[in-house]
Tab-separated table of C-alpha atoms in Angstrom:
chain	number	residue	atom	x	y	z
A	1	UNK	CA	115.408	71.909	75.271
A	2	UNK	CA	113.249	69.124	76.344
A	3	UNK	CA	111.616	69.401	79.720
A	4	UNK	CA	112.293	66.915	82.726
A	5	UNK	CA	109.738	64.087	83.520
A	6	UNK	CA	110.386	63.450	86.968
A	7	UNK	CA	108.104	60.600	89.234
A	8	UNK	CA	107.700	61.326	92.737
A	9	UNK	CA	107.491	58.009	94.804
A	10	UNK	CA	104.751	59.121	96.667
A	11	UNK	CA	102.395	61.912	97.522
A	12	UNK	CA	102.303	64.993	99.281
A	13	UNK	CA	99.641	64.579	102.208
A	14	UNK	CA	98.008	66.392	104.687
A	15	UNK	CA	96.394	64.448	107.903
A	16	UNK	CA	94.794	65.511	110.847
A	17	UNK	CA	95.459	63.750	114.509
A	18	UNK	CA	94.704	64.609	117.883
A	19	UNK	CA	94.356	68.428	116.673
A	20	UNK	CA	97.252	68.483	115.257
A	21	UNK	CA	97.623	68.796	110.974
A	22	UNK	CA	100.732	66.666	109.823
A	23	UNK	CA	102.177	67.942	106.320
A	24	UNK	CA	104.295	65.833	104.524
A	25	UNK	CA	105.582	67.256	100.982
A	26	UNK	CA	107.022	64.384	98.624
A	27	UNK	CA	110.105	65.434	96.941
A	28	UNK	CA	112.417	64.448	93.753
A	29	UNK	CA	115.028	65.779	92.335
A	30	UNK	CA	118.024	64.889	88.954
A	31	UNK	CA	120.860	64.283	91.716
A	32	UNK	CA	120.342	60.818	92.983
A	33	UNK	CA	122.076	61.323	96.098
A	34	UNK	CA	119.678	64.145	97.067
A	35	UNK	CA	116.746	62.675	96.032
A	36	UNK	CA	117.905	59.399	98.484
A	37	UNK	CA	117.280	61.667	101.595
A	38	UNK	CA	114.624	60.906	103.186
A	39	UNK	CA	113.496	64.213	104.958
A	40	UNK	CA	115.272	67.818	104.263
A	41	UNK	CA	113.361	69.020	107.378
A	42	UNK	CA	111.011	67.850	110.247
A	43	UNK	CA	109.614	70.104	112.729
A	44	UNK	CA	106.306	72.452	113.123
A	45	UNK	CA	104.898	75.608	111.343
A	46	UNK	CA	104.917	78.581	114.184
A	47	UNK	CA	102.245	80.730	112.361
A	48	UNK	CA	100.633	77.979	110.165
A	49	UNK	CA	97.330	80.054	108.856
A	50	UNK	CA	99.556	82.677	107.146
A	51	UNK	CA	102.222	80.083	105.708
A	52	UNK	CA	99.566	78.102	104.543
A	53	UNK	CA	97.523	81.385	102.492
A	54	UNK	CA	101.439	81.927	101.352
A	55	UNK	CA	101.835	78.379	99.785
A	56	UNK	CA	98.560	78.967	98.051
A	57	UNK	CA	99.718	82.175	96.573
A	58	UNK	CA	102.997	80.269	95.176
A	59	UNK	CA	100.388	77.381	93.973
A	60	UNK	CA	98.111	80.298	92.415
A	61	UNK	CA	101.163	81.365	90.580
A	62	UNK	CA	102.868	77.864	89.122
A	63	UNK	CA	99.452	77.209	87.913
A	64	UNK	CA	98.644	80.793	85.913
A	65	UNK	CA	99.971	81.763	82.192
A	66	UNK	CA	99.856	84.940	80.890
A	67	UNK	CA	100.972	84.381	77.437
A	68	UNK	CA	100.990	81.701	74.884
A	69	UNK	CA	102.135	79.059	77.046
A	70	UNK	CA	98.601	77.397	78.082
A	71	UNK	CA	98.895	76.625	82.540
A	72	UNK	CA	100.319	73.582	83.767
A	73	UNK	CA	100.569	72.078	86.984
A	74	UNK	CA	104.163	72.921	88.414
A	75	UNK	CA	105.389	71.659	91.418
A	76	UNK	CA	107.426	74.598	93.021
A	77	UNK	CA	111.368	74.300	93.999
A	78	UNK	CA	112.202	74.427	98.146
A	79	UNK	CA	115.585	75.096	99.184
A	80	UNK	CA	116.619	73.504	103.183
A	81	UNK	CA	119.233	74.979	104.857
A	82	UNK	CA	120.774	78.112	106.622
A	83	UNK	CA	117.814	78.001	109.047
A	84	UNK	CA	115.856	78.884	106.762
A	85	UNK	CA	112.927	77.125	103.753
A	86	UNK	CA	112.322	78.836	100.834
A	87	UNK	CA	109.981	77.928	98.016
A	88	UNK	CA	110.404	79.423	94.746
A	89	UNK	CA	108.335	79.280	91.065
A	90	UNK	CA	107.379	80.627	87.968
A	91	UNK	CA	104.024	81.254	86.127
A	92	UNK	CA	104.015	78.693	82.851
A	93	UNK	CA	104.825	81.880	80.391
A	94	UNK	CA	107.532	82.387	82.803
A	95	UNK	CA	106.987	86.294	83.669
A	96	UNK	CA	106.166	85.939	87.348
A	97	UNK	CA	108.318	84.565	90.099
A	98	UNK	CA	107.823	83.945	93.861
A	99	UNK	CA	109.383	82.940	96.550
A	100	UNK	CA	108.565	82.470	99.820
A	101	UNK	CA	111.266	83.198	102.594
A	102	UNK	CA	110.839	81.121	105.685
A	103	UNK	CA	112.447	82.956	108.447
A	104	UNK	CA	113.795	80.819	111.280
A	105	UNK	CA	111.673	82.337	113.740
A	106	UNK	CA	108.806	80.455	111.045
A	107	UNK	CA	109.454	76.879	111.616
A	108	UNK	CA	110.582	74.804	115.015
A	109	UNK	CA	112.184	71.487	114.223
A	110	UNK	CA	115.574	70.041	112.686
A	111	UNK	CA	117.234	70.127	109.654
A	112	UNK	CA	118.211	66.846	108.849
A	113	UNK	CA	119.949	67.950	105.407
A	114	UNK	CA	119.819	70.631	103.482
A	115	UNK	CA	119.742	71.106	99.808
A	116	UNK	CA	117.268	71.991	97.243
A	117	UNK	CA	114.758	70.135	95.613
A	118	UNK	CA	110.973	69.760	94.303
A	119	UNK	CA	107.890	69.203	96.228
A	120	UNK	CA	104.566	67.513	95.500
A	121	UNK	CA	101.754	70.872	95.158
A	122	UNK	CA	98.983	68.244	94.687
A	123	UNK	CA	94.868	69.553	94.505
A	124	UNK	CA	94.316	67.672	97.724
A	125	UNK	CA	96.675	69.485	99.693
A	126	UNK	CA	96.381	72.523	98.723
A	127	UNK	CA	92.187	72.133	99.291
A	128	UNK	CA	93.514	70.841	102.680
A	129	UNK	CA	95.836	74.030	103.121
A	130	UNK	CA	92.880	76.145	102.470
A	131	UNK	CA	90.975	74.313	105.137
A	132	UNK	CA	93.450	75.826	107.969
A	133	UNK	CA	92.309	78.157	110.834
A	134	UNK	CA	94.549	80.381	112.796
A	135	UNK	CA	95.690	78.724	116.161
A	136	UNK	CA	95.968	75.479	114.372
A	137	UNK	CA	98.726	73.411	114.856
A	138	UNK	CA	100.566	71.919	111.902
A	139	UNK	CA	103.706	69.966	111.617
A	140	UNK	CA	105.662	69.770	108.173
A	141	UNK	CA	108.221	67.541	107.013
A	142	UNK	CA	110.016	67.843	103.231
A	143	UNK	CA	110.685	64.803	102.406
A	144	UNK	CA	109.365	61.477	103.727
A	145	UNK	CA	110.926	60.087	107.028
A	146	UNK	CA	111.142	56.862	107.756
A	147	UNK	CA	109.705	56.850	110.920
A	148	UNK	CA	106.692	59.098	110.452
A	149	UNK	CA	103.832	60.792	112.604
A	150	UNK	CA	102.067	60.617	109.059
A	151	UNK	CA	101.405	57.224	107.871
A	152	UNK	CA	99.324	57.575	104.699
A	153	UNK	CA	96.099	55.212	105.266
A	154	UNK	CA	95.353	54.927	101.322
A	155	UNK	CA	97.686	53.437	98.566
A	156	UNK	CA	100.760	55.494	97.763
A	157	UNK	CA	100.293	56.835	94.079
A	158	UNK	CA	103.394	57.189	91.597
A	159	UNK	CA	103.334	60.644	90.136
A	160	UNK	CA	104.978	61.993	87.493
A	161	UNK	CA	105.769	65.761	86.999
A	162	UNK	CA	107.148	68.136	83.806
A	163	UNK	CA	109.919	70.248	85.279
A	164	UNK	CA	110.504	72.817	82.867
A	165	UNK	CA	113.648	74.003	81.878
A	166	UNK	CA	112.167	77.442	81.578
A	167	UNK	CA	111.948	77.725	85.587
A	168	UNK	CA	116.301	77.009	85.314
A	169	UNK	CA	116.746	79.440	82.498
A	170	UNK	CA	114.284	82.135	84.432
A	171	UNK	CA	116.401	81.769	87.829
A	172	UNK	CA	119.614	82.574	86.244
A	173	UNK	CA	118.213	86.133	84.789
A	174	UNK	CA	115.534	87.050	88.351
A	175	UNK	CA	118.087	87.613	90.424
A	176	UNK	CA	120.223	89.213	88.027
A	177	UNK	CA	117.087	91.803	88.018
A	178	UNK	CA	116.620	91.962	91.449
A	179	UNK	CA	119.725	92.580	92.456
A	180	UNK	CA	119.444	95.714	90.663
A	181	UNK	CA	116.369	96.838	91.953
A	182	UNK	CA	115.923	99.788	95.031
A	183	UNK	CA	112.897	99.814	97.063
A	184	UNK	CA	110.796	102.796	96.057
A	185	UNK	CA	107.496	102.465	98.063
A	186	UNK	CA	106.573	101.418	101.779
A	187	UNK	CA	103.049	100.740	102.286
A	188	UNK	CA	101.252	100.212	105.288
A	189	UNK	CA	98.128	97.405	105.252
A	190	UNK	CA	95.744	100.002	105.170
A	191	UNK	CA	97.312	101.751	102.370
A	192	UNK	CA	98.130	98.401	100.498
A	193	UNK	CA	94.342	97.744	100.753
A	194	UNK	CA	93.333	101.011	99.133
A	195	UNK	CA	95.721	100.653	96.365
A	196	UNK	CA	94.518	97.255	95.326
A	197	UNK	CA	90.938	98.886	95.070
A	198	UNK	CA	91.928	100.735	92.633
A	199	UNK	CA	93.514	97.741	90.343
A	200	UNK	CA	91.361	97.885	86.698
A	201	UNK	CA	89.134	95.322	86.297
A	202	UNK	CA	89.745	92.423	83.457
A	203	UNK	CA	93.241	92.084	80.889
A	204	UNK	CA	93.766	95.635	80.791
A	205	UNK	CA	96.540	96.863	78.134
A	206	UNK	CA	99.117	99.462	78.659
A	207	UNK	CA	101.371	100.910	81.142
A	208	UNK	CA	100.080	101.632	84.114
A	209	UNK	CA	102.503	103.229	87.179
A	210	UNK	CA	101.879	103.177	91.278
A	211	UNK	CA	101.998	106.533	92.489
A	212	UNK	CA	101.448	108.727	95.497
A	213	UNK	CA	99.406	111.379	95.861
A	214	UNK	CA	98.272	113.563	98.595
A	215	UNK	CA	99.712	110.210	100.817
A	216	UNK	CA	97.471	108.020	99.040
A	217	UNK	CA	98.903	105.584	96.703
A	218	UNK	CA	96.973	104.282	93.330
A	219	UNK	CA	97.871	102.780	89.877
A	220	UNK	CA	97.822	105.411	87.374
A	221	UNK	CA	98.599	105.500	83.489
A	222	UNK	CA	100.899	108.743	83.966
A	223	UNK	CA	103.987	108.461	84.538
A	224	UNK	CA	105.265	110.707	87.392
A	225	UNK	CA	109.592	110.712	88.502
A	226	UNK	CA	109.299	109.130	91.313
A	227	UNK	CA	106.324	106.487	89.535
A	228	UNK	CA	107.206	102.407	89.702
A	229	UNK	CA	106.273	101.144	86.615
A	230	UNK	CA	103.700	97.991	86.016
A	231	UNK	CA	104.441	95.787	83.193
A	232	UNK	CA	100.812	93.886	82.543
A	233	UNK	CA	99.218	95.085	85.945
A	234	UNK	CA	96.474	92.236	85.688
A	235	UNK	CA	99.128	90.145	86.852
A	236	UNK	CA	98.677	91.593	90.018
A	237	UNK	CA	95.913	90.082	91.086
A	238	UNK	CA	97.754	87.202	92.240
A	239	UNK	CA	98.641	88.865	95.463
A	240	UNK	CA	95.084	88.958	96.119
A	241	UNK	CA	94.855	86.041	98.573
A	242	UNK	CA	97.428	87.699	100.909
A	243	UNK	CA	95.959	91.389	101.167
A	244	UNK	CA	94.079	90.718	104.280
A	245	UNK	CA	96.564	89.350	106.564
A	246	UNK	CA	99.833	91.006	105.369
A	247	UNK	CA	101.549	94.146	107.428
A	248	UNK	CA	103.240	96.193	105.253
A	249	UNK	CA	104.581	95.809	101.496
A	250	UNK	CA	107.579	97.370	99.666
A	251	UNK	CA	107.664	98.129	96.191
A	252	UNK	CA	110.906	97.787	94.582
A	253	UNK	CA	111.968	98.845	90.281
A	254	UNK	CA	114.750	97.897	88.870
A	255	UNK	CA	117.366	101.179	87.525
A	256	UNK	CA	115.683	101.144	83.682
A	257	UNK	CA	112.519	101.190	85.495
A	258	UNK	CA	111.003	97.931	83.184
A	259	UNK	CA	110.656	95.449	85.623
A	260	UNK	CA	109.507	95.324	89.518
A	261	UNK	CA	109.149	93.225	92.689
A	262	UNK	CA	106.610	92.989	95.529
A	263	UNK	CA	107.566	92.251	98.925
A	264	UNK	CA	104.536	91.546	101.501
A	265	UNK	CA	106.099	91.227	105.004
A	266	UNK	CA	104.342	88.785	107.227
A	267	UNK	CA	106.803	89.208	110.392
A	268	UNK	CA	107.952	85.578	110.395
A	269	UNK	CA	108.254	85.628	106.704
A	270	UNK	CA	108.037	87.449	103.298
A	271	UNK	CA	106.164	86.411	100.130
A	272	UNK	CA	108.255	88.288	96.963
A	273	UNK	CA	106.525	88.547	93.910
A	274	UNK	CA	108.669	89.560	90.830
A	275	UNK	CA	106.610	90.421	87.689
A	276	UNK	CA	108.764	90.601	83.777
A	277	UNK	CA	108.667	94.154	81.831
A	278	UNK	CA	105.253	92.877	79.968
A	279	UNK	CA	103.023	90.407	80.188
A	280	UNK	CA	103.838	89.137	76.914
A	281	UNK	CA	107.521	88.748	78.019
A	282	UNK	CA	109.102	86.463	80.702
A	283	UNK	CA	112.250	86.115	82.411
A	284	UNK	CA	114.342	84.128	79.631
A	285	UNK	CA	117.112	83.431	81.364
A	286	UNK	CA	119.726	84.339	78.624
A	287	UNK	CA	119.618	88.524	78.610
A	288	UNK	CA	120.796	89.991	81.400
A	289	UNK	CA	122.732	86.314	81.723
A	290	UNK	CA	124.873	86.722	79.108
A	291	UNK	CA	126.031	89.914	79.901
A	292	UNK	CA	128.299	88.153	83.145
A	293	UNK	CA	129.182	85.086	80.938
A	294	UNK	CA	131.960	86.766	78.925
A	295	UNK	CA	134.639	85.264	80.874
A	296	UNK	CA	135.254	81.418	80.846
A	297	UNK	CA	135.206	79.798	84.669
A	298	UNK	CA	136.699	75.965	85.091
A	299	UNK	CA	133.930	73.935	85.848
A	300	UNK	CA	135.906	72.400	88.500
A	301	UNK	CA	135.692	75.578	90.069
A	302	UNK	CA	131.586	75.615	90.130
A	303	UNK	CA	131.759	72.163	91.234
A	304	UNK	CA	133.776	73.032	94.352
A	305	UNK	CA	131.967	75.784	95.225
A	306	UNK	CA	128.875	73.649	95.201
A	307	UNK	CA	130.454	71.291	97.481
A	308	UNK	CA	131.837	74.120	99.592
A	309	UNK	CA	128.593	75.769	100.389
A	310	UNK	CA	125.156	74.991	101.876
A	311	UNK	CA	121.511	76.076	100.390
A	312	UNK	CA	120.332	79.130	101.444
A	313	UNK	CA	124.037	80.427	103.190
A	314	UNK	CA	124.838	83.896	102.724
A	315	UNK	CA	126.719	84.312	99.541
A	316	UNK	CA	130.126	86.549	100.500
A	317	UNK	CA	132.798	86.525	97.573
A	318	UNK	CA	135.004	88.625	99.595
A	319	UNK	CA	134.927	86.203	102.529
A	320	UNK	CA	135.153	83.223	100.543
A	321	UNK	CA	138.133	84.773	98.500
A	322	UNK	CA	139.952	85.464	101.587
A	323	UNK	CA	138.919	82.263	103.654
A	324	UNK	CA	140.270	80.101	100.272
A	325	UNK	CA	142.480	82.207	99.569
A	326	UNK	CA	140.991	82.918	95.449
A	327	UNK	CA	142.018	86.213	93.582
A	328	UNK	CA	139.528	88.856	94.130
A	329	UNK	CA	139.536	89.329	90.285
A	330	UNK	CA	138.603	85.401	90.033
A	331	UNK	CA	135.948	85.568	92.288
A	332	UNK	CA	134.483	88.469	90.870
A	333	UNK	CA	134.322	86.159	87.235
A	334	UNK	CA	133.406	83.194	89.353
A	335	UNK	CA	130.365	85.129	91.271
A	336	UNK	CA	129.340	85.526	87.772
A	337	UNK	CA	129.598	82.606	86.106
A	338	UNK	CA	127.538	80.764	89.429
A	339	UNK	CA	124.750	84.009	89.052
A	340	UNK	CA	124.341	83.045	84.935
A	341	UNK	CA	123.682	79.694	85.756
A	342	UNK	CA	121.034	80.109	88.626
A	343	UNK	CA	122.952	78.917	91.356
A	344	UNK	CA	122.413	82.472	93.461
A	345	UNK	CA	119.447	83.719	94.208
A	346	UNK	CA	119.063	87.751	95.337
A	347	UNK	CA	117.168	88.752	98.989
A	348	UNK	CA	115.994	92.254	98.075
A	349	UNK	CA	115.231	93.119	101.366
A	350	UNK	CA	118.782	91.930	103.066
A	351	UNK	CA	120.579	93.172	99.879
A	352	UNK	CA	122.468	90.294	100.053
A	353	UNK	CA	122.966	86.985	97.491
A	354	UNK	CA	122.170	83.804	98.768
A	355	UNK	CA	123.399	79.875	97.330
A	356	UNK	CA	120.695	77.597	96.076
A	357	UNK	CA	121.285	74.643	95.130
A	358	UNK	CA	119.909	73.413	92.141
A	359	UNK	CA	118.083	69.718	91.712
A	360	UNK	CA	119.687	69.264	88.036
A	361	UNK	CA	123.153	68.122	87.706
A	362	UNK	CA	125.904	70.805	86.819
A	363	UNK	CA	126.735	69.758	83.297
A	364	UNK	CA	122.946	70.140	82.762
A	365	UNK	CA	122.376	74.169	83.963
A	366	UNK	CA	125.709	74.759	82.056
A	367	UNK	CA	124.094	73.646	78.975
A	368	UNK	CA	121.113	75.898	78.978
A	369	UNK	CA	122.553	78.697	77.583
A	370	UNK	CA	122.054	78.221	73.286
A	371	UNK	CA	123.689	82.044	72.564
A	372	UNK	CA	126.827	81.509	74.970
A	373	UNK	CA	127.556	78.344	72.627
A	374	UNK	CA	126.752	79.803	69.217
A	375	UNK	CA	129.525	82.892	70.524
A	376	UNK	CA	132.381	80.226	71.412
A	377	UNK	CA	131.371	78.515	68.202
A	378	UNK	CA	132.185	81.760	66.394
A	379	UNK	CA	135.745	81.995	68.440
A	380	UNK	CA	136.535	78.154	67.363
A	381	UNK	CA	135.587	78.675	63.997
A	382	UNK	CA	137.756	81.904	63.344
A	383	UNK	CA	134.750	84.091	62.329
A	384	UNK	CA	135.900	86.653	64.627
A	385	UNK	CA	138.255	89.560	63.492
A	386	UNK	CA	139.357	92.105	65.962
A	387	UNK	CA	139.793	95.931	63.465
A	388	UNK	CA	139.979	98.377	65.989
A	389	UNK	CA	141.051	97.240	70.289
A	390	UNK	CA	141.869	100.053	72.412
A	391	UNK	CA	141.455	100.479	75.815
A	392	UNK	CA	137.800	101.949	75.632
A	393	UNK	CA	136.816	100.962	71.860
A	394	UNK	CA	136.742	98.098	70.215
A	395	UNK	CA	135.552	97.335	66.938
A	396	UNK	CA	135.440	94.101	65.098
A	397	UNK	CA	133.823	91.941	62.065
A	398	UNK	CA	131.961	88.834	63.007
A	399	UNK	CA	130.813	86.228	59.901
A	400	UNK	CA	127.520	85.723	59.538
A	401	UNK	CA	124.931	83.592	57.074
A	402	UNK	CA	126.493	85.422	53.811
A	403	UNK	CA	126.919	88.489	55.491
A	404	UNK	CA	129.774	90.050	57.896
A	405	UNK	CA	128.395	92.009	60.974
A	406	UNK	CA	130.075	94.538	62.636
A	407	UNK	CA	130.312	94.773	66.016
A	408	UNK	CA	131.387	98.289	68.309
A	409	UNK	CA	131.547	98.016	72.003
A	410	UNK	CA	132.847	101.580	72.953
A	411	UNK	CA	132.794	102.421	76.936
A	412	UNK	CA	129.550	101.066	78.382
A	413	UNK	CA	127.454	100.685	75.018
A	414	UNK	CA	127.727	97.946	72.423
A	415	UNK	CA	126.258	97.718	69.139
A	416	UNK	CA	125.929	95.187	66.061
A	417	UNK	CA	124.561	95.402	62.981
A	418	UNK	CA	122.811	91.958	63.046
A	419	UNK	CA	118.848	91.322	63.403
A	420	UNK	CA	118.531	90.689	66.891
A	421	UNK	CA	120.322	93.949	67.951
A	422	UNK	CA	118.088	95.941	65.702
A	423	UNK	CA	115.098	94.518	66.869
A	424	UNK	CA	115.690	94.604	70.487
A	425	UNK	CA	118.407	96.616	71.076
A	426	UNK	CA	119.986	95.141	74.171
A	427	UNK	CA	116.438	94.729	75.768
A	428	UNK	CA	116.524	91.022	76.098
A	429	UNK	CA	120.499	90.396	76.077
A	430	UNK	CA	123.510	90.881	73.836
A	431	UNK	CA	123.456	89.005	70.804
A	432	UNK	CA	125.765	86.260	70.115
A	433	UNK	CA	128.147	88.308	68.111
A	434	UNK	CA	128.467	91.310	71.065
A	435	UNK	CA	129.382	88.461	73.185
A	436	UNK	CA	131.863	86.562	70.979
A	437	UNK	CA	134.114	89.430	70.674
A	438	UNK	CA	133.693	90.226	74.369
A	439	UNK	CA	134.819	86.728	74.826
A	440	UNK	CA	137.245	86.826	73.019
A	441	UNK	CA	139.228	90.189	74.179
A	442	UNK	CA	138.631	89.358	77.380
């Protein structure tokens, strides 16, 4: 899948007037009528310093790779709406997200639209960002208003960005993985700064665990029960920037204990960090996708949804199925269906999903998904045979490249004799043949 060139008409800038800094982010997105609004939000920063350390943290990360994939500039996503601003992003190898979560005690101003889309992280801004004391004032718009307090003195440059498709694919498996993650640590800023003392110096390989002991906390390479587990703990050192200043952080692991999240809690807002099983190994976006993609959804369906809700609402399927009167059963496949294609994100700390809109167009996120195809290509093509279906067992033969797999899915476990379940064993996803017959009983 080919990556998006998009061209931003202008620049993010950052100006200074009167004692007040003026922050304008440029944005662009696929959906033309989004992208013809010309500000999502206008209004001021209420603790500026700390948002603007934040927004270098999210920079710090959209610039990084920890695997193959060399670092790229990549302009992080910002979702308007509910009150709220959130900016969201991936590392280049795709095995750390962030998000920042504007709270609306954060920002004072209007929200002239809301919606998601991308924003210009450009070198001079971010140097500018840097640049900002506390007790500053700052006022922000996303988006460019027509009538502006900023007025850009030099000539407006053209820009062109790579949004990768990775960064869709990776939002429709984080939240899946947050969402089943429980908070296992509280630290205080004191105890947050000890820990991070202890972080290894250089690429260090392994597993390595935070623990407590004797109330102290500290990375460790023994595992202990109540241990959260640190899949390439190097990649820590991206919170670095934010130690200082934050209150408290909360350590959350997901229930197989392979991946986990970092919440630092600035009062007004948090800055979640979400770091993939290994360094080695991002968020793909098809594993723990698939697994809520066995039942087929209309698209009409998504597409009214998407019309029906706002960026950043509160995501209730039993409110919406009673308010629209939808089957409870329907939802349930529909809640799904809109999680597998990133259009949900997860608040760990509110336990609650929210709506993002996304700025690609529908038919585009519904296409991202190459092992969902290659299973309804097996159901159109007959290569499916049902041998055994009872109501906790089924077992089945799927074709294969001059061979016949067979498939058992008996209670909660599922099994296949191909390649990719032998080699990762559920770890990154069912393989195309699990899901096929689970598509096709279903």
């Amino acid at each position: 899948m080919n990556d998006l060139q998009y061209k931003y008409q202008g620049i993010s800038t950052l100006s200074k007037a009167k004692g007040i800094n003026s922050l304008v982010m440029a944005h662009q997105t696929e959906i033309e009528e989004v992208n013809n609004i010309p500000c999502f939000f206008w209004g001021s920063l209420t603790d500026p310093y700390v948002t603007a350390k934040c927004w270098s943290i999210i920079a710090k990360v959209v610039r990084s790779s920890f695997g193959p994939i060399p670092p790229s500039l990549r302009d992080p996503i910002v979702s308007a709406g509910a009150e709220r601003l959130r900016f969201e992003g991936f590392s280049s190898c795709n095995g750390v997200y962030v998000r920042l979560d504007m709270k609306p005690e954060s920002i004072d101003g209007e929200f002239i639209a809301n919606g998601t889309t991308n924003v210009d992280f450009n070198d001079p801004m971010l140097n500018a960002l840097n640049a900002i004391q506390k007790n500053e004032k700052v006022t922000l718009a996303v988006g460019h208003q027509e009538v502006q307090v900023i007025t850009p003195k030099t000539k407006v440059v053209e820009k062109k960005v790579t949004l990768p498709m990775r960064w869709i694919k990776g939002l429709t498996s984080v939240q899946l993985y947050l969402a089943d993650m429980e908070m296992q640590f509280e630290l205080t800023k004191i105890q947050t700064i000890q820990l991070f003392q202890s972080l290894p110096k250089g690429n260090v390989k392994g597993e390595f665990y935070i623990t407590k002991r004797a109330g102290k906390f500290m990375f460790s390479t023994l595992q202990t029960p109540d241990s959260a587990r640190i899949g390439g703990i190097h990649r820590l050192r991206l919170l670095e920037g934010v130690l200082a200043i934050v209150d408290k952080i909360y350590v959350y692991e997901s229930s197989d204990k392979e991946t986990c999240a970092i919440v630092c809690e600035f009062g007004k807002m948090q800055l979640l960090m979400a770091f993939s099983p290994d360094a080695y190994r991002g968020f793909s976006g098809e594993g723990k996708a698939l697994e809520n993609m066995s039942e087929n959804v209309p698209v009409e369906w998504v597409y009214g949804l998407n019309s029906l809700l706002k960026s950043n609402e509160t995501f209730d399927p039993t409110m919406l199925s009673i308010e629209n009167d939808i089957d409870f059963g329907t939802m349930k496949n529909l809640t799904a269906s809109l999680s597998s294609m990133g259009l949900l994100g997860y608040d760990v700390a509110e336990r609650t999903h929210f709506y993002r809109r996304l700025p690609f167009k529908t038919e585009r996120i519904l296409s991202l998904n190459p092992r969902l195809k290659n299973a309804k290509k097996l159901i159109d093509n007959e290569d499916i045979e049902i041998v055994v279906r009872k109501s906790n067992y089924i077992e089945a033969k799927v074709k294969g490249s001059g061979v016949v797999h067979k498939v058992i899915i008996d209670h909660n476990s599922q099994r296949c004799t191909c390649d990719w379940f032998t080699a990762y064993q559920g770890k990154r996803g069912i393989c195309k043949h699990i899901l096929g017959v689970k598509m096709m009983v279903s």
